[in-house]
GROMACS .gro file of N, CA, C and O in nm:
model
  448
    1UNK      N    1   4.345  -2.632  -6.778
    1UNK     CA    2   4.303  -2.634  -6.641
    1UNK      C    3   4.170  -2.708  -6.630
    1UNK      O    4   4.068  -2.664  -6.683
    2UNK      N    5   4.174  -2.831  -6.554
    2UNK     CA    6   4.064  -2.899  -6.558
    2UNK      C    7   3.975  -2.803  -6.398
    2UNK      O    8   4.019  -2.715  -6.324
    3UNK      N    9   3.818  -2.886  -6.401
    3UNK     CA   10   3.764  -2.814  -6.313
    3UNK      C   11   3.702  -2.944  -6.246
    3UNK      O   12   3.627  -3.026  -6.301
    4UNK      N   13   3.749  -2.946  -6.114
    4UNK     CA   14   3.689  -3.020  -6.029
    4UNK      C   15   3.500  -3.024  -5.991
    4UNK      O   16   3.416  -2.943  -5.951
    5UNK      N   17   3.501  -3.151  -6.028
    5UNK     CA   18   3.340  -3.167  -5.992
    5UNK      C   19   3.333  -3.162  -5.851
    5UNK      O   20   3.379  -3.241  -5.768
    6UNK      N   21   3.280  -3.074  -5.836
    6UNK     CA   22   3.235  -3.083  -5.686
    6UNK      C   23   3.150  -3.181  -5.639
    6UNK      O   24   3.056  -3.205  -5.714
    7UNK      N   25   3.158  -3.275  -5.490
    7UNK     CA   26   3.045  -3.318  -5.493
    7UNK      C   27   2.902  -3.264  -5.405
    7UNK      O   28   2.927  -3.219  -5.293
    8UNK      N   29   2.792  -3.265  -5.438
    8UNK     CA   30   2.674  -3.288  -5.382
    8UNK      C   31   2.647  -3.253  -5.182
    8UNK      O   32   2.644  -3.359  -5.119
    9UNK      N   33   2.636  -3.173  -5.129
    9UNK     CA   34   2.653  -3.192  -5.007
    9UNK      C   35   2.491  -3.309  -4.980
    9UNK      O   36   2.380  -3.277  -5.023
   10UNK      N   37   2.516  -3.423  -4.910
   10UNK     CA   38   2.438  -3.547  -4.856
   10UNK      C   39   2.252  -3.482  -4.871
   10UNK      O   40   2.174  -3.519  -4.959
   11UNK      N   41   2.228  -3.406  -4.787
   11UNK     CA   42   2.104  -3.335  -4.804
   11UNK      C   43   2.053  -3.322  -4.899
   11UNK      O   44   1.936  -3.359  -4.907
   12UNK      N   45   2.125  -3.259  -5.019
   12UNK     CA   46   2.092  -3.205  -5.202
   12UNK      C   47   2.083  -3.383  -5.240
   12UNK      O   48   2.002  -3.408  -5.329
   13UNK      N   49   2.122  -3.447  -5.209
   13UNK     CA   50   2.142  -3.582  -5.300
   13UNK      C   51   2.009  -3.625  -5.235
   13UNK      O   52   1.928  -3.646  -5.325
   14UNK      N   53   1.938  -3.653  -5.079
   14UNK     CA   54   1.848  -3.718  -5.064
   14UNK      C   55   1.713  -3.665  -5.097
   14UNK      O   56   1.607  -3.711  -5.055
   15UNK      N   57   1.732  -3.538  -5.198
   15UNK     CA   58   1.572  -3.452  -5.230
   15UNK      C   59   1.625  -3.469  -5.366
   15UNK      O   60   1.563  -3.395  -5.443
   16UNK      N   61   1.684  -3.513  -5.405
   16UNK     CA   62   1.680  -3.567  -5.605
   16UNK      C   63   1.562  -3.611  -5.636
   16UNK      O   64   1.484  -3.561  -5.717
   17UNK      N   65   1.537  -3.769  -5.531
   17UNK     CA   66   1.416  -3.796  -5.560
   17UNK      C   67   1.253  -3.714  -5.547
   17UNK      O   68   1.172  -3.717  -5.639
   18UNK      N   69   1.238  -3.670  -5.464
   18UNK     CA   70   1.192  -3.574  -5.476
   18UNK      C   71   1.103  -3.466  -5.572
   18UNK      O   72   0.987  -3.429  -5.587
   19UNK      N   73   1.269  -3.436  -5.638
   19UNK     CA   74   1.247  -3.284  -5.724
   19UNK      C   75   1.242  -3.410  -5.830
   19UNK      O   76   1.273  -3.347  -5.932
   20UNK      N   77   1.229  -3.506  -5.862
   20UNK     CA   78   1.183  -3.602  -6.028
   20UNK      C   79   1.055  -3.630  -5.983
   20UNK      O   80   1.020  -3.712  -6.068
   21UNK      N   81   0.950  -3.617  -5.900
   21UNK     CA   82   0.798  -3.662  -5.851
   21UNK      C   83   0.716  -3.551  -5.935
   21UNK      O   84   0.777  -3.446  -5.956
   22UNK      N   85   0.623  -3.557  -5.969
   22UNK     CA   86   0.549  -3.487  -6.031
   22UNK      C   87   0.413  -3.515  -5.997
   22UNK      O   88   0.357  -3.622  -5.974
   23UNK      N   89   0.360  -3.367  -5.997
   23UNK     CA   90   0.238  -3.328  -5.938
   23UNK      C   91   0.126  -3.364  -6.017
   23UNK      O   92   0.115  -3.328  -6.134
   24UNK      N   93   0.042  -3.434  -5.956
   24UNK     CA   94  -0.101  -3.520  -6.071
   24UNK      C   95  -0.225  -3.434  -5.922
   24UNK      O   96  -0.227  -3.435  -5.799
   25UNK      N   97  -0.310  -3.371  -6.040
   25UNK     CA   98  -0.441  -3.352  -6.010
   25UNK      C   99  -0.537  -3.405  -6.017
   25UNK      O  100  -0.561  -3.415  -6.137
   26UNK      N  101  -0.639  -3.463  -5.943
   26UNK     CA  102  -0.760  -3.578  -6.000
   26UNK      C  103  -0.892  -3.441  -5.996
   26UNK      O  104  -0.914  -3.365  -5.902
   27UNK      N  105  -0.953  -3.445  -6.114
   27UNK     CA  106  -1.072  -3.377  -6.081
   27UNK      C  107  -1.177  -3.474  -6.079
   27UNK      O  108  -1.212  -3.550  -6.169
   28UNK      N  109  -1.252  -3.454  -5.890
   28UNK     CA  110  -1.348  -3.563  -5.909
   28UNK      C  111  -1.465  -3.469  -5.798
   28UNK      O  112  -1.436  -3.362  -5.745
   29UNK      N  113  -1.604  -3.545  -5.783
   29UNK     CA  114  -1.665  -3.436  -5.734
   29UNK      C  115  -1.635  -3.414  -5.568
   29UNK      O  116  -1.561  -3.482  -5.496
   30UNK      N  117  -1.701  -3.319  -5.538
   30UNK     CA  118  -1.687  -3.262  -5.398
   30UNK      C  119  -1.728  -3.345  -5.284
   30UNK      O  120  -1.700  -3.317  -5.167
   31UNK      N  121  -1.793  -3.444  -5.320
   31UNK     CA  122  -1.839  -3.556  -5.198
   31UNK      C  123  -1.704  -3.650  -5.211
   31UNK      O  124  -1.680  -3.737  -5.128
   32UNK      N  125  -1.645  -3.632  -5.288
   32UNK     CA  126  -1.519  -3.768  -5.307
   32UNK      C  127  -1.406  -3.705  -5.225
   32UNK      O  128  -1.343  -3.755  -5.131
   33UNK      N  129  -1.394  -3.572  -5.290
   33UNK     CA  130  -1.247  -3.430  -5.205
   33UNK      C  131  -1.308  -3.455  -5.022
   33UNK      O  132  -1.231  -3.494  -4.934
   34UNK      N  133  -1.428  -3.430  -5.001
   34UNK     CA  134  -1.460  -3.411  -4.874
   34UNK      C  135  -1.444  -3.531  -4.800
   34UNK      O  136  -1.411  -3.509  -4.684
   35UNK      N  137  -1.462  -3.695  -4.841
   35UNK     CA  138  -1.473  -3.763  -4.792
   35UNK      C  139  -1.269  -3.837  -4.752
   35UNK      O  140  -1.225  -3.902  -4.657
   36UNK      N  141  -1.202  -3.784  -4.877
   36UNK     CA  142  -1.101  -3.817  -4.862
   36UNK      C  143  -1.026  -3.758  -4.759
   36UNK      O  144  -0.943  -3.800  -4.679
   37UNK      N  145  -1.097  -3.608  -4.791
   37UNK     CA  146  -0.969  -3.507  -4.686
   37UNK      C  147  -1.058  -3.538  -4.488
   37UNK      O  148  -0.993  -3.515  -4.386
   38UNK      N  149  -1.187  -3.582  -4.486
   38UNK     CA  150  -1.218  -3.638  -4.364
   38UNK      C  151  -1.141  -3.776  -4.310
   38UNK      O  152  -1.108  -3.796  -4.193
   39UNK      N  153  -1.116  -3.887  -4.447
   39UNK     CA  154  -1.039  -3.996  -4.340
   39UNK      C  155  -0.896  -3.992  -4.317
   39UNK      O  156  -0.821  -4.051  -4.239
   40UNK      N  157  -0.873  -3.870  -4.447
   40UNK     CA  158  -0.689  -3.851  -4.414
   40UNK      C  159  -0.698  -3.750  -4.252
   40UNK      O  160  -0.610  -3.761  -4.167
   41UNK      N  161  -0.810  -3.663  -4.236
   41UNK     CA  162  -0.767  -3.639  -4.095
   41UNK      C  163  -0.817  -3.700  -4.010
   41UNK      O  164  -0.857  -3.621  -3.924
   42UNK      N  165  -0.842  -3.816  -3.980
   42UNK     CA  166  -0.871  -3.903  -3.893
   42UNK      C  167  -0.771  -4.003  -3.881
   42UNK      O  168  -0.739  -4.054  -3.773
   43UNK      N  169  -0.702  -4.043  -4.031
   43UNK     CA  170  -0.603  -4.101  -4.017
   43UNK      C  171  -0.503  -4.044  -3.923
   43UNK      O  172  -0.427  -4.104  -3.848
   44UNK      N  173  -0.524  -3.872  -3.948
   44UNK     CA  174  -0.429  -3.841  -3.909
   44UNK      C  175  -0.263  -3.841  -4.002
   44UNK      O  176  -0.152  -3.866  -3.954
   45UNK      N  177  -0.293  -3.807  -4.126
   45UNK     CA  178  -0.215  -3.814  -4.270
   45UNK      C  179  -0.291  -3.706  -4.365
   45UNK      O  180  -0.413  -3.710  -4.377
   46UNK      N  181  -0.202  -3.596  -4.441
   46UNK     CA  182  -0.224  -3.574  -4.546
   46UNK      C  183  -0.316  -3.635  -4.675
   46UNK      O  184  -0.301  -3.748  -4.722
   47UNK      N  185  -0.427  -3.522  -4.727
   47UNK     CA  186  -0.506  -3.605  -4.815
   47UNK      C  187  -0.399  -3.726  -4.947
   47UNK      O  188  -0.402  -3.843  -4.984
   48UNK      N  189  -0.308  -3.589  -4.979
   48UNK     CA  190  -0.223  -3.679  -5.025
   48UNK      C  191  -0.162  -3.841  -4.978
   48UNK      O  192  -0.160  -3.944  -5.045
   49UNK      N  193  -0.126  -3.820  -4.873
   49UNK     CA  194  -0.062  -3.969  -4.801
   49UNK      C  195  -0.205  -4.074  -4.843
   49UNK      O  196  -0.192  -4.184  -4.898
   50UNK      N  197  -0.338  -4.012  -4.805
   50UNK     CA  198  -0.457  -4.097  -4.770
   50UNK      C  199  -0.475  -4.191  -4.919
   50UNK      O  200  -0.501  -4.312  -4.919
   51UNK      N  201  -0.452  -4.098  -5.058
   51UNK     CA  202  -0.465  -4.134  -5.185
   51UNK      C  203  -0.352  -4.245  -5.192
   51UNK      O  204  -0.374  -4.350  -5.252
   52UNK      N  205  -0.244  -4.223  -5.136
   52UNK     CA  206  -0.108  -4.289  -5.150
   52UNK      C  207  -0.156  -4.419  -5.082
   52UNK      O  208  -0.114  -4.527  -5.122
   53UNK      N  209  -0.227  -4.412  -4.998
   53UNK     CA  210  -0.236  -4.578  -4.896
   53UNK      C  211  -0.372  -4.625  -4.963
   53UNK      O  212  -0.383  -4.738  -4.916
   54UNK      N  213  -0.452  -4.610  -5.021
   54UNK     CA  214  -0.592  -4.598  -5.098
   54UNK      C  215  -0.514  -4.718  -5.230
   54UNK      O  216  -0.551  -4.834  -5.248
   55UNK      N  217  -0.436  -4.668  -5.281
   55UNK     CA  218  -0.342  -4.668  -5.362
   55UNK      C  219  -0.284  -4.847  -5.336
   55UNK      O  220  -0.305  -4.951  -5.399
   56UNK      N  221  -0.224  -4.824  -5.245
   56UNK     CA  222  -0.159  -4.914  -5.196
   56UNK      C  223   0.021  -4.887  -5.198
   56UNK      O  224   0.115  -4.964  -5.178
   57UNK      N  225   0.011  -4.740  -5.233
   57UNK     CA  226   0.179  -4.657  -5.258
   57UNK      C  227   0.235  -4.680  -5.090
   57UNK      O  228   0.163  -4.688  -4.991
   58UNK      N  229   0.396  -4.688  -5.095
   58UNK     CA  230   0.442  -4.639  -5.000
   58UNK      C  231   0.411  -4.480  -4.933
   58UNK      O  232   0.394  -4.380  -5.003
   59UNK      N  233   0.410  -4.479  -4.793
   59UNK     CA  234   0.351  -4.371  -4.785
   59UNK      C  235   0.473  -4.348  -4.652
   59UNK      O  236   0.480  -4.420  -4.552
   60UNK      N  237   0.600  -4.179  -4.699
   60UNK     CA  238   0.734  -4.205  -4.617
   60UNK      C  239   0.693  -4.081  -4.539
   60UNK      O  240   0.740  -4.068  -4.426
   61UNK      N  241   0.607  -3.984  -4.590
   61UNK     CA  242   0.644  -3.868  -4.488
   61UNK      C  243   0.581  -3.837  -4.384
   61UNK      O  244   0.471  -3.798  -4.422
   62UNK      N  245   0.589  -3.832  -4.263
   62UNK     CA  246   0.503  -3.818  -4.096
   62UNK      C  247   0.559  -3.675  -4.089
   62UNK      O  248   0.669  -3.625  -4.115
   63UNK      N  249   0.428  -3.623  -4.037
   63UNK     CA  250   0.397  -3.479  -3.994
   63UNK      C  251   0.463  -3.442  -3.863
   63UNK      O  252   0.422  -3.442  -3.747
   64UNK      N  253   0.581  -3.411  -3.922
   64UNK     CA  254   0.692  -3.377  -3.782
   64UNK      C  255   0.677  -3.189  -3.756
   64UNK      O  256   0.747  -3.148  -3.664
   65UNK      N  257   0.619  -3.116  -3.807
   65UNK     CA  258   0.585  -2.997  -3.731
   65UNK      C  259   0.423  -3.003  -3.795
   65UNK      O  260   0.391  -2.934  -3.891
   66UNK      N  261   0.340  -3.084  -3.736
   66UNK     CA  262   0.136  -3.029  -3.742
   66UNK      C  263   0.125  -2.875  -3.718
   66UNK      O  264   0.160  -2.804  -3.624
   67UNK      N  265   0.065  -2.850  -3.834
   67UNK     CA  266   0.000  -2.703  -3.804
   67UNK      C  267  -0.094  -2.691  -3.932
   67UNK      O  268  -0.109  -2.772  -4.023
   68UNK      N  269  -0.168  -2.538  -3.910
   68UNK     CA  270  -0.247  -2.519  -3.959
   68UNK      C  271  -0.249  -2.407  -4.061
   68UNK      O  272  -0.287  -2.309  -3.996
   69UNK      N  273  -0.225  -2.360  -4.214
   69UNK     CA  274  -0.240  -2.229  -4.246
   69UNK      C  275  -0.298  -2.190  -4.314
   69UNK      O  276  -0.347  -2.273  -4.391
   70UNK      N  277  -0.334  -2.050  -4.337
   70UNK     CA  278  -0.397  -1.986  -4.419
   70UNK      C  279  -0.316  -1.843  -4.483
   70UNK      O  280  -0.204  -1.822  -4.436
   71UNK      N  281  -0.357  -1.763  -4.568
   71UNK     CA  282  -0.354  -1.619  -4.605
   71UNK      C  283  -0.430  -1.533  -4.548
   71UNK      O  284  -0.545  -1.543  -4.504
   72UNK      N  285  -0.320  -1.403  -4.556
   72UNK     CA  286  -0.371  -1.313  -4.462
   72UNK      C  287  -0.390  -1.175  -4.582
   72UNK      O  288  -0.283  -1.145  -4.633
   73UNK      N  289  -0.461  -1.126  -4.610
   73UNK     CA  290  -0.426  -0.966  -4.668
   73UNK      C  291  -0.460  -0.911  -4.543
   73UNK      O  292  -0.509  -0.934  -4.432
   74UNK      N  293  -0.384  -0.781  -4.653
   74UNK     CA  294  -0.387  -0.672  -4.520
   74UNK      C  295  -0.501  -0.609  -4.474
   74UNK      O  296  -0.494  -0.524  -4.385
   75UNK      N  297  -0.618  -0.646  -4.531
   75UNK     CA  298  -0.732  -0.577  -4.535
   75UNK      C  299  -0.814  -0.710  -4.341
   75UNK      O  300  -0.863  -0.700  -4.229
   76UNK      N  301  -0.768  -0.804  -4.443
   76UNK     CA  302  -0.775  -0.912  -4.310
   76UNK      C  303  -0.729  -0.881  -4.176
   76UNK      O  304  -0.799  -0.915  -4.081
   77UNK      N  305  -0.584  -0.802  -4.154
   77UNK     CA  306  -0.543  -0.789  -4.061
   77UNK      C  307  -0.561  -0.664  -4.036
   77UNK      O  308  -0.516  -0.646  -3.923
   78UNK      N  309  -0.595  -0.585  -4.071
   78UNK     CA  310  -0.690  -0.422  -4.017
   78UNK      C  311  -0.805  -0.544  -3.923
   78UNK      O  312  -0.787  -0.575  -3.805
   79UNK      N  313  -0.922  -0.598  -4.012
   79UNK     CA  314  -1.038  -0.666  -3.983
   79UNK      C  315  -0.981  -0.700  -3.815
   79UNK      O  316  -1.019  -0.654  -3.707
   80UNK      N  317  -0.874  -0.798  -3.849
   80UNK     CA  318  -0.838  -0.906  -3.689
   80UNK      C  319  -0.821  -0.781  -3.597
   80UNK      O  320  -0.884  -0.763  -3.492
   81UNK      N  321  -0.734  -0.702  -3.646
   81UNK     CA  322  -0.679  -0.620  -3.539
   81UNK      C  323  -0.796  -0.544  -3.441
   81UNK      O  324  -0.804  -0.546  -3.319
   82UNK      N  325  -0.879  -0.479  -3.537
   82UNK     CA  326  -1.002  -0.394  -3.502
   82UNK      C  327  -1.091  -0.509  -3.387
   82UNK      O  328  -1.149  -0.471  -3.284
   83UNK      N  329  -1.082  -0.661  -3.439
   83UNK     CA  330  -1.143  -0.742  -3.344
   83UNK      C  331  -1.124  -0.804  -3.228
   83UNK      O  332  -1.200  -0.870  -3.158
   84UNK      N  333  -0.994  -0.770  -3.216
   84UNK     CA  334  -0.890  -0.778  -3.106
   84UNK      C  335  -0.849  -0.686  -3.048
   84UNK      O  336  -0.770  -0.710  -2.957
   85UNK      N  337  -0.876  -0.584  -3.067
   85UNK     CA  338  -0.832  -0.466  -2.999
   85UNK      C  339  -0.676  -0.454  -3.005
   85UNK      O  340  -0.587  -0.432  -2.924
   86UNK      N  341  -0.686  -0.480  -3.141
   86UNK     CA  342  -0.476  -0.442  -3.158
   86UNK      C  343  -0.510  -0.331  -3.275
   86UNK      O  344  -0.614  -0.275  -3.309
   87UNK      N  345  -0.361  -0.325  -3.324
   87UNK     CA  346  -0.298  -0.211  -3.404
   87UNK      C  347  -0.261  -0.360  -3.497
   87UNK      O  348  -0.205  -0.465  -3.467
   88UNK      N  349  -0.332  -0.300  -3.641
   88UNK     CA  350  -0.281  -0.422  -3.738
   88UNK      C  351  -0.137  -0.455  -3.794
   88UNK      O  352  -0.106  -0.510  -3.899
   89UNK      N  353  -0.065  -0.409  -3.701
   89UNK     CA  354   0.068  -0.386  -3.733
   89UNK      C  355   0.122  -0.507  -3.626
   89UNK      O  356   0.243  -0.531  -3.632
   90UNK      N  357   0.051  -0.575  -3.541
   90UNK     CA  358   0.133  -0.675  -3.444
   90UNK      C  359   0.089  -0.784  -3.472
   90UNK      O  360   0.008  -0.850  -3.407
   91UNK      N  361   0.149  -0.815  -3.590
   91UNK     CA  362   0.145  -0.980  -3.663
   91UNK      C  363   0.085  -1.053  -3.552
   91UNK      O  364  -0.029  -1.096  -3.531
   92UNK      N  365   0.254  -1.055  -3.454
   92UNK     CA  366   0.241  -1.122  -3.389
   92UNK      C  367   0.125  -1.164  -3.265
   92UNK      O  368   0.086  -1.278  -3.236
   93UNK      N  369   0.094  -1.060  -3.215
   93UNK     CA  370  -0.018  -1.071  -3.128
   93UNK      C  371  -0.165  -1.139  -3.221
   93UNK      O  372  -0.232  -1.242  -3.227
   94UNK      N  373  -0.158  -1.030  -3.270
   94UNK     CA  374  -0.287  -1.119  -3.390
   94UNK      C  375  -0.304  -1.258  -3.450
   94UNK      O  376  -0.402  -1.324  -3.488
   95UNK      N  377  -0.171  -1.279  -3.443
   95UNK     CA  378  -0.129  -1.478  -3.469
   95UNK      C  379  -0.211  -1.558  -3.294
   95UNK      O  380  -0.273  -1.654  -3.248
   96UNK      N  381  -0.166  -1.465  -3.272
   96UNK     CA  382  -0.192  -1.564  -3.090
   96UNK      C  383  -0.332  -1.583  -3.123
   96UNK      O  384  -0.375  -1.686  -3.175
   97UNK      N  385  -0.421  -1.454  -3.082
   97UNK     CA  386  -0.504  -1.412  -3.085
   97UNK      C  387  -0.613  -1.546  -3.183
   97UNK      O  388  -0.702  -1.614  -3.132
   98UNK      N  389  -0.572  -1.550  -3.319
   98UNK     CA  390  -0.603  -1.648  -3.419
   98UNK      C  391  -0.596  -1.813  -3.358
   98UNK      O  392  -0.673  -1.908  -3.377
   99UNK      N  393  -0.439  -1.801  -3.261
   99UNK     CA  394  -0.484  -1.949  -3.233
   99UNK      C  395  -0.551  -1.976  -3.128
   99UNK      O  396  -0.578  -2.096  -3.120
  100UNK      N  397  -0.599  -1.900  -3.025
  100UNK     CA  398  -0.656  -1.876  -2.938
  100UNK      C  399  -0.831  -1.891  -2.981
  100UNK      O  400  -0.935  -1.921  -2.921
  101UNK      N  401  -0.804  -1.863  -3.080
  101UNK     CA  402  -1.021  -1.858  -3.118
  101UNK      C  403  -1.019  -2.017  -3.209
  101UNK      O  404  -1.115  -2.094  -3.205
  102UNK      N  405  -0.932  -2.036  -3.262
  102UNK     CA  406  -0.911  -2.180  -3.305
  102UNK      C  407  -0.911  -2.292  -3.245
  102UNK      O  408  -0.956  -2.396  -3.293
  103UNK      N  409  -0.846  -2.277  -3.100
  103UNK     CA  410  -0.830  -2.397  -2.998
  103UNK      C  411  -0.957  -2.359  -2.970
  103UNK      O  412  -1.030  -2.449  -3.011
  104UNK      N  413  -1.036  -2.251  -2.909
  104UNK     CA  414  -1.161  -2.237  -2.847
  104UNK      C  415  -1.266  -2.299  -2.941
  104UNK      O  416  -1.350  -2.374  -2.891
  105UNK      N  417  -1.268  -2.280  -3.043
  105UNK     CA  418  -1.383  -2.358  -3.167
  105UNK      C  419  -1.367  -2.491  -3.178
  105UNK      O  420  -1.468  -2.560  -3.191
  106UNK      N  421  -1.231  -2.557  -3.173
  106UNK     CA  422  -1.213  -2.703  -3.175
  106UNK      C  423  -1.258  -2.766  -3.060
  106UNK      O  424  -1.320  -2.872  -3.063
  107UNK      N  425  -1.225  -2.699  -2.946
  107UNK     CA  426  -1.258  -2.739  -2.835
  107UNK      C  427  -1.365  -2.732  -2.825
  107UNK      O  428  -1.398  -2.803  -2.730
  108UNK      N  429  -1.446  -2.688  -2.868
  108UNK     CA  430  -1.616  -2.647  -2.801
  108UNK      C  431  -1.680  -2.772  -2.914
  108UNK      O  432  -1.795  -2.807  -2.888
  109UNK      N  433  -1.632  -2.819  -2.999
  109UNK     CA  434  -1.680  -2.916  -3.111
  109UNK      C  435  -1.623  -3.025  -3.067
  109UNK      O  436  -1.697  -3.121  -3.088
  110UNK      N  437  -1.515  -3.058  -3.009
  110UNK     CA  438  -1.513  -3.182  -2.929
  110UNK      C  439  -1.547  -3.221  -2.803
  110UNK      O  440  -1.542  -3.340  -2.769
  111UNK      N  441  -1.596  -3.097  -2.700
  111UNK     CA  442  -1.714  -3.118  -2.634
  111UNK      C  443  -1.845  -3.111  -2.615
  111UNK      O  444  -1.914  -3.100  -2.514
  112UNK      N  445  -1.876  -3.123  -2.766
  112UNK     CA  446  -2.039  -3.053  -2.791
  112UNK      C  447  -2.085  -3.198  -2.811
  112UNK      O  448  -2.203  -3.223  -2.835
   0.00000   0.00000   0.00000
């Protein structure tokens, strides 16, 4: 009984390339990290992409959902909640809440 090779559904085949890329770290000092990760966001590109065009690399991936994240412990979200006047139990409200003081800080720095 032979066993049919299945093939590949289209999606799995176009992240091959991909999963063969390998991750390179540069350790260089903190005026070099700061200055890169300032023109990649001005570019408006990943520090990565910024090294890639620096480079002179093709550079394929555009930031089709922009956002912003961080980690939360739970000790964090007691903290938010208590500062918000929630129950640290409503992720969700506390997410708002977070982007709400975020747009207000950006905003007050691009009209200052």
């Amino acid at each position: 009984m032979s066993e049919k090779k299945k093939a590949k559904p289209k999606r799995w085949s176009e992240s091959d390339k991909a999963i063969r890329a390998t991750q390179v770290a540069f350790d260089v000092e903190n005026e070099i990290i700061d200055t890169i990760k300032t023109q990649a966001c001005n570019e408006g590109v990943t520090p990565s992409d910024m090294i890639r065009l620096i480079l002179g690399l093709e550079v394929t991936a555009k930031r089709v959902r922009p956002r912003l994240t961080m980690s939360l412990k739970e000790q964090d979200y007691r903290e938010l909640a208590e500062k918000y006047g929630l129950n640290s139990e409503e992720r969700l409200a506390i997410k708002a809440k977070i982007i709400e003081e975020i747009r207000d800080f950006a905003l007050g720095i691009r009209t200052s």
